Structures are given as structure tokens and as C-alpha cells.
Amino acid sequence: GESVGLHLPTLSVQEGDNSIINCAYSNSASDYFIWYKQESGKGPQFIIDIRSNMDKRQGQRVTVLLNKTVKHLSLQIAATQPGDSAVYFCAENGGGKLIFGQGTELSVKP
Amino acid sequence: DTEVTQTPKHLVMGMTNKKSLKCEQHMGHRAMYWYKQKAKKPPELMFVYSYEKLSINESVPSRFSPECPNSSLLNLHLHALQPEDSALYLCASSQGLGERGETQYFGPGTRLLVL
């Protein structure tokens, strides 16, 4: 069946560096993708989304890249801050269901 | 305002208790969801309501009973739960169930412990 997965379960970066979190998806018909940030003890927080007719979308300090050829999604965080420490989930959405990846835990070292 | 609220924040219950989780949104969204999340795992979909009608039940045991009293409220009634049901229960909402995908906004969750 369809699945959305992440390449790395944990990522540790130095404060101020850029972070890149990767995600692979298997359903080539997927049309809409979302990145969520989940801090300890909280619900997932929407960060940024992208539709399949785009390759790149930028937000404040975050950029999502979509490569449909290899079915790959990435989240780039510029100038990573301690407040960015969290688990990041990519999710594929279609027909009312969110299919989550396994998550990457981002740890920011001061 | 993209806020979804959930009560209570924490709940401890015995296996013979009956309790309810509550969720509320005032964004005018017509789709609402219940998810279950275990530690270090992604959320798992349980139920989807669209226009106050149950649209999806992901084969959830009958000890979990959802209810949508109106378009802003979603409840999850719990009865005779097992210790393995201990988890974070998340509510989410979206504008609708668009085939091309809708952004879902999550509440803070209810941390449930079943003894």
C-alpha cells in the first residue's frame, strides 16, 4: 500500500546551521503534501504545504522542495534555532486521510 | 484563528470507567478527525466526520465511540478501555474532505492513561 517514510529518524544540528529533513513517498498520484512540527507534549503544528504542481515553496525560514521524479520531499530550515527542536512529520493527503511518515527528531545544539 | 481546543489535557481512568474526550473548533470547518498517537510514532487515524456524519471508521474497537453533536464539536466516548489504549488522542479539523487534499489543524491532544 501507499507509505510515506523518512530517511533519518534523528538529526542533530548546530544552532545557526541549516537543517534538511527528507521524506520519501510511494504513491506517485499523491497531490498534496504537508510538513508538521510536533514539540514534546503538544499536537502537530502545520508548518508548510505544497501541491504536486509546484517544485518549491517558501515560508518564513522554511522551504519545502518536491521532486516528483524520485518521489522525494524535503524540508529546509534556515538558521536553525533551539526552538526548532521537535519531531517533524511529512504527510501525504488525499481523500480525507493523512498518511504520515515515521518522523524525524531534530535536536539543535547551542 | 486556526485553533482546535481539546479537554481534558490529561485523563487517568480505570478499565471499568466511562469517560469522554471533547474537541471544539470555531473555524467553520466541516470535517473533524480523531487520531491516536503512541510515543515516538506518527498519529494514526481513528475516525473522520464530514458535515456531522461519520465518514471513515478505521476499524476502531467499539470501546471507542465518536459523536459529533454539531459542526463545531466532536466527542470521543471511552468505555472499558485497556492499558494498551493509553496514548495521546488528537483531534483535528479541516475545511472539508477535498479530493485534492485539505490542511488539517490539530489540537493539543488529551494524554490518556488507562490503569
mmCIF file of C-alpha atoms in Angstrom:
data_model
loop_
_atom_site.group_PDB
_atom_site.id
_atom_site.type_symbol
_atom_site.label_atom_id
_atom_site.label_comp_id
_atom_site.label_asym_id
_atom_site.label_seq_id
_atom_site.Cartn_x
_atom_site.Cartn_y
_atom_site.Cartn_z
ATOM 1 C CA GLY A 1 0.000 0.000 0.000
ATOM 2 C CA GLU A 2 0.960 3.653 -0.021
ATOM 3 C CA SER A 3 3.516 4.772 2.501
ATOM 4 C CA VAL A 4 5.344 7.925 3.365
ATOM 5 C CA GLY A 5 8.686 7.484 5.022
ATOM 6 C CA LEU A 6 11.595 9.492 6.284
ATOM 7 C CA HIS A 7 15.233 8.655 5.627
ATOM 8 C CA LEU A 8 16.637 9.593 9.045
ATOM 9 C CA PRO A 9 14.984 9.105 12.428
ATOM 10 C CA THR A 10 17.186 11.679 14.199
ATOM 11 C CA LEU A 11 19.054 14.783 13.121
ATOM 12 C CA SER A 12 21.380 16.872 15.261
ATOM 13 C CA VAL A 13 22.484 20.315 14.070
ATOM 14 C CA GLN A 14 24.368 23.251 15.483
ATOM 15 C CA GLU A 15 22.412 26.381 16.257
ATOM 16 C CA GLY A 16 22.578 28.738 13.299
ATOM 17 C CA ASP A 17 23.192 25.989 10.747
ATOM 18 C CA ASN A 18 20.670 24.982 8.110
ATOM 19 C CA SER A 19 18.675 21.773 8.595
ATOM 20 C CA ILE A 20 17.380 19.462 5.897
ATOM 21 C CA ILE A 21 14.793 16.812 6.685
ATOM 22 C CA ASN A 22 13.957 14.316 3.971
ATOM 23 C CA CYS A 23 10.894 12.277 3.164
ATOM 24 C CA ALA A 24 10.110 9.632 0.537
ATOM 25 C CA TYR A 25 6.630 8.783 -0.644
ATOM 26 C CA SER A 26 5.452 5.842 -2.674
ATOM 27 C CA ASN A 27 2.169 6.968 -4.260
ATOM 28 C CA SER A 28 3.015 8.765 -7.480
ATOM 29 C CA ALA A 29 -0.582 10.006 -7.669
ATOM 30 C CA SER A 30 -0.218 11.962 -4.423
ATOM 31 C CA ASP A 31 -1.245 15.539 -4.941
ATOM 32 C CA TYR A 32 -0.747 17.348 -1.674
ATOM 33 C CA PHE A 33 1.939 17.235 0.978
ATOM 34 C CA ILE A 34 2.231 18.816 4.394
ATOM 35 C CA TRP A 35 5.021 19.238 6.910
ATOM 36 C CA TYR A 36 4.123 19.262 10.598
ATOM 37 C CA LYS A 37 6.225 20.114 13.635
ATOM 38 C CA GLN A 38 5.412 18.392 16.920
ATOM 39 C CA GLU A 39 7.002 19.618 20.119
ATOM 40 C CA SER A 40 7.038 17.435 23.195
ATOM 41 C CA GLY A 41 3.612 17.233 24.811
ATOM 42 C CA LYS A 42 1.875 19.150 22.016
ATOM 43 C CA GLY A 43 -0.160 18.382 18.932
ATOM 44 C CA PRO A 44 1.295 18.557 15.405
ATOM 45 C CA GLN A 45 1.613 22.122 14.170
ATOM 46 C CA PHE A 46 1.224 22.940 10.474
ATOM 47 C CA ILE A 47 4.440 24.366 9.026
ATOM 48 C CA ILE A 48 4.113 24.439 5.262
ATOM 49 C CA ASP A 49 2.411 22.602 2.434
ATOM 50 C CA ILE A 50 2.945 22.046 -1.254
ATOM 51 C CA ARG A 51 0.853 20.726 -4.121
ATOM 52 C CA SER A 52 2.137 18.482 -6.863
ATOM 53 C CA ASN A 53 2.041 21.256 -9.476
ATOM 54 C CA MET A 54 4.881 23.022 -7.629
ATOM 55 C CA ASP A 55 8.535 22.139 -7.061
ATOM 56 C CA LYS A 56 9.313 24.576 -4.296
ATOM 57 C CA ARG A 57 7.518 26.679 -1.736
ATOM 58 C CA GLN A 58 8.997 29.072 0.765
ATOM 59 C CA GLY A 59 7.799 30.263 4.121
ATOM 60 C CA GLN A 60 9.443 32.105 6.935
ATOM 61 C CA ARG A 61 12.831 30.348 7.366
ATOM 62 C CA VAL A 62 11.400 27.164 5.874
ATOM 63 C CA THR A 63 11.395 25.832 2.333
ATOM 64 C CA VAL A 64 9.750 22.690 1.031
ATOM 65 C CA LEU A 65 11.080 21.015 -2.094
ATOM 66 C CA LEU A 66 9.182 18.407 -4.066
ATOM 67 C CA ASN A 67 10.837 16.091 -6.568
ATOM 68 C CA LYS A 68 8.088 14.103 -8.243
ATOM 69 C CA THR A 69 10.516 12.190 -10.429
ATOM 70 C CA VAL A 70 12.026 10.383 -7.450
ATOM 71 C CA LYS A 71 9.033 10.866 -5.151
ATOM 72 C CA HIS A 72 11.001 12.838 -2.618
ATOM 73 C CA LEU A 73 10.062 15.699 -0.328
ATOM 74 C CA SER A 74 12.344 17.776 1.841
ATOM 75 C CA LEU A 75 12.029 20.476 4.466
ATOM 76 C CA GLN A 76 14.800 23.008 4.792
ATOM 77 C CA ILE A 77 15.063 25.158 7.898
ATOM 78 C CA ALA A 78 17.381 28.138 7.670
ATOM 79 C CA ALA A 79 19.420 29.338 10.645
ATOM 80 C CA THR A 80 18.109 26.608 12.923
ATOM 81 C CA GLN A 81 17.234 27.770 16.422
ATOM 82 C CA PRO A 82 16.775 25.885 19.712
ATOM 83 C CA GLY A 83 13.021 26.446 19.363
ATOM 84 C CA ASP A 84 13.095 24.335 16.207
ATOM 85 C CA SER A 85 13.854 21.235 18.270
ATOM 86 C CA ALA A 86 10.925 18.889 17.701
ATOM 87 C CA VAL A 87 9.767 15.883 15.724
ATOM 88 C CA TYR A 88 8.971 16.719 12.111
ATOM 89 C CA PHE A 89 6.436 14.668 10.161
ATOM 90 C CA CYS A 90 5.765 14.773 6.470
ATOM 91 C CA ALA A 91 2.278 13.767 5.462
ATOM 92 C CA GLU A 92 0.555 12.921 2.233
ATOM 93 C CA ASN A 93 -3.083 13.976 1.987
ATOM 94 C CA GLY A 94 -5.813 12.821 -0.289
ATOM 95 C CA GLY A 95 -9.430 11.855 0.066
ATOM 96 C CA GLY A 96 -9.669 12.966 3.673
ATOM 97 C CA LYS A 97 -6.805 10.880 5.005
ATOM 98 C CA LEU A 98 -3.383 11.980 6.128
ATOM 99 C CA ILE A 99 -0.656 9.393 5.646
ATOM 100 C CA PHE A 100 2.209 10.292 7.964
ATOM 101 C CA GLY A 101 5.852 9.443 7.680
ATOM 102 C CA GLN A 102 7.603 7.991 10.704
ATOM 103 C CA GLY A 103 9.031 11.334 11.807
ATOM 104 C CA THR A 104 12.484 12.848 12.241
ATOM 105 C CA GLU A 105 13.574 14.145 15.618
ATOM 106 C CA LEU A 106 15.527 17.367 15.189
ATOM 107 C CA SER A 107 17.889 18.317 18.007
ATOM 108 C CA VAL A 108 19.562 21.731 17.984
ATOM 109 C CA LYS A 109 22.855 22.085 19.851
ATOM 110 C CA PRO A 110 23.616 25.532 21.296
ATOM 111 C CA ASP B 1 -7.635 31.736 14.086
ATOM 112 C CA THR B 2 -6.517 28.160 13.486
ATOM 113 C CA GLU B 3 -7.205 26.870 16.956
ATOM 114 C CA VAL B 4 -8.582 23.498 17.882
ATOM 115 C CA THR B 5 -9.148 23.003 21.605
ATOM 116 C CA GLN B 6 -9.309 19.732 23.499
ATOM 117 C CA THR B 7 -10.354 18.844 27.027
ATOM 118 C CA PRO B 8 -9.194 17.463 29.317
ATOM 119 C CA LYS B 9 -5.436 17.817 28.854
ATOM 120 C CA HIS B 10 -4.764 14.724 30.921
ATOM 121 C CA LEU B 11 -7.002 11.823 31.912
ATOM 122 C CA VAL B 12 -6.401 8.798 34.093
ATOM 123 C CA MET B 13 -9.073 6.132 34.078
ATOM 124 C CA GLY B 14 -9.610 2.585 35.200
ATOM 125 C CA MET B 15 -10.620 -0.187 32.844
ATOM 126 C CA THR B 16 -14.212 -0.114 34.111
ATOM 127 C CA ASN B 17 -14.672 3.662 33.841
ATOM 128 C CA LYS B 18 -16.610 5.642 31.270
ATOM 129 C CA LYS B 19 -15.148 8.955 30.208
ATOM 130 C CA SER B 20 -15.376 11.367 27.291
ATOM 131 C CA LEU B 21 -12.868 13.464 25.395
ATOM 132 C CA LYS B 22 -14.025 16.750 23.899
ATOM 133 C CA CYS B 23 -12.861 18.767 20.925
ATOM 134 C CA GLU B 24 -14.001 22.140 19.646
ATOM 135 C CA GLN B 25 -13.177 24.360 16.692
ATOM 136 C CA HIS B 26 -14.613 27.696 15.582
ATOM 137 C CA MET B 27 -13.036 27.939 12.161
ATOM 138 C CA GLY B 28 -16.180 26.915 10.326
ATOM 139 C CA HIS B 29 -14.539 23.659 9.317
ATOM 140 C CA ARG B 30 -16.879 20.886 8.219
ATOM 141 C CA ALA B 31 -14.536 17.925 8.670
ATOM 142 C CA MET B 32 -13.242 16.729 12.036
ATOM 143 C CA TYR B 33 -10.957 13.858 12.963
ATOM 144 C CA TRP B 34 -9.790 11.713 15.857
ATOM 145 C CA TYR B 35 -6.249 10.353 15.897
ATOM 146 C CA LYS B 36 -4.384 8.160 18.345
ATOM 147 C CA GLN B 37 -0.662 8.679 18.832
ATOM 148 C CA LYS B 38 1.761 6.483 20.720
ATOM 149 C CA ALA B 39 5.097 7.823 21.920
ATOM 150 C CA LYS B 40 7.662 8.394 19.159
ATOM 151 C CA LYS B 41 5.150 7.300 16.496
ATOM 152 C CA PRO B 42 3.089 9.210 13.929
ATOM 153 C CA PRO B 43 -0.611 9.851 14.566
ATOM 154 C CA GLU B 44 -2.962 7.041 13.491
ATOM 155 C CA LEU B 45 -6.359 7.951 12.089
ATOM 156 C CA MET B 46 -9.360 6.634 14.013
ATOM 157 C CA PHE B 47 -12.467 8.457 12.779
ATOM 158 C CA VAL B 48 -13.452 11.139 10.267
ATOM 159 C CA TYR B 49 -16.631 13.205 10.387
ATOM 160 C CA SER B 50 -17.821 15.251 7.456
ATOM 161 C CA TYR B 51 -20.818 17.569 7.836
ATOM 162 C CA GLU B 52 -21.529 15.939 11.213
ATOM 163 C CA LYS B 53 -21.782 12.459 9.716
ATOM 164 C CA LEU B 54 -19.293 9.649 10.269
ATOM 165 C CA SER B 55 -17.353 9.292 7.062
ATOM 166 C CA ILE B 56 -14.465 6.994 7.990
ATOM 167 C CA ASN B 57 -14.030 4.463 10.805
ATOM 168 C CA GLU B 58 -10.598 2.887 10.634
ATOM 169 C CA SER B 59 -11.783 -0.392 12.196
ATOM 170 C CA VAL B 60 -11.590 1.077 15.671
ATOM 171 C CA PRO B 61 -12.783 -1.163 18.561
ATOM 172 C CA SER B 62 -16.282 -0.400 19.808
ATOM 173 C CA ARG B 63 -14.962 0.676 23.207
ATOM 174 C CA PHE B 64 -14.261 3.962 21.389
ATOM 175 C CA SER B 65 -17.464 5.735 20.364
ATOM 176 C CA PRO B 66 -17.320 9.043 18.485
ATOM 177 C CA GLU B 67 -20.053 11.637 18.444
ATOM 178 C CA CYS B 68 -20.462 14.890 16.551
ATOM 179 C CA PRO B 69 -23.214 16.944 18.246
ATOM 180 C CA ASN B 70 -22.764 19.880 15.865
ATOM 181 C CA SER B 71 -20.335 21.253 13.332
ATOM 182 C CA SER B 72 -18.042 22.745 15.996
ATOM 183 C CA LEU B 73 -17.906 19.880 18.473
ATOM 184 C CA LEU B 74 -16.502 16.367 18.401
ATOM 185 C CA ASN B 75 -16.565 13.919 21.293
ATOM 186 C CA LEU B 76 -14.922 10.571 21.867
ATOM 187 C CA HIS B 77 -16.663 8.377 24.423
ATOM 188 C CA LEU B 78 -14.490 5.815 26.155
ATOM 189 C CA HIS B 79 -15.691 2.668 27.892
ATOM 190 C CA ALA B 80 -13.938 -0.455 29.158
ATOM 191 C CA LEU B 81 -10.564 0.579 27.806
ATOM 192 C CA GLN B 82 -7.420 -1.493 28.038
ATOM 193 C CA PRO B 83 -3.983 -0.362 29.263
ATOM 194 C CA GLU B 84 -2.705 -0.527 25.677
ATOM 195 C CA ASP B 85 -5.180 2.242 24.819
ATOM 196 C CA SER B 86 -3.019 4.656 26.780
ATOM 197 C CA ALA B 87 -1.854 7.268 24.273
ATOM 198 C CA LEU B 88 -2.177 10.874 23.151
ATOM 199 C CA TYR B 89 -5.558 11.411 21.499
ATOM 200 C CA LEU B 90 -5.550 14.164 18.941
ATOM 201 C CA CYS B 91 -8.425 15.999 17.357
ATOM 202 C CA ALA B 92 -8.054 17.793 14.035
ATOM 203 C CA SER B 93 -10.257 19.736 11.661
ATOM 204 C CA SER B 94 -10.192 20.841 8.039
ATOM 205 C CA GLN B 95 -12.421 22.889 5.789
ATOM 206 C CA GLY B 96 -13.734 19.781 4.139
ATOM 207 C CA LEU B 97 -12.729 16.456 2.634
ATOM 208 C CA GLY B 98 -11.485 17.825 -0.664
ATOM 209 C CA GLU B 99 -10.259 15.144 -3.026
ATOM 210 C CA ARG B 100 -7.158 17.204 -3.732
ATOM 211 C CA GLY B 101 -6.300 17.386 -0.061
ATOM 212 C CA GLU B 102 -7.084 19.752 2.778
ATOM 213 C CA THR B 103 -4.871 21.102 5.502
ATOM 214 C CA GLN B 104 -5.708 19.547 8.843
ATOM 215 C CA TYR B 105 -5.202 21.599 12.002
ATOM 216 C CA PHE B 106 -4.557 19.722 15.204
ATOM 217 C CA GLY B 107 -5.469 20.354 18.799
ATOM 218 C CA PRO B 108 -3.006 19.908 21.676
ATOM 219 C CA GLY B 109 -4.290 16.442 22.477
ATOM 220 C CA THR B 110 -5.519 14.600 25.551
ATOM 221 C CA ARG B 111 -2.948 12.434 27.284
ATOM 222 C CA LEU B 112 -4.818 9.290 28.380
ATOM 223 C CA LEU B 113 -3.552 6.750 30.879
ATOM 224 C CA VAL B 114 -5.573 3.584 31.433
ATOM 225 C CA LEU B 115 -4.804 1.704 34.630
#
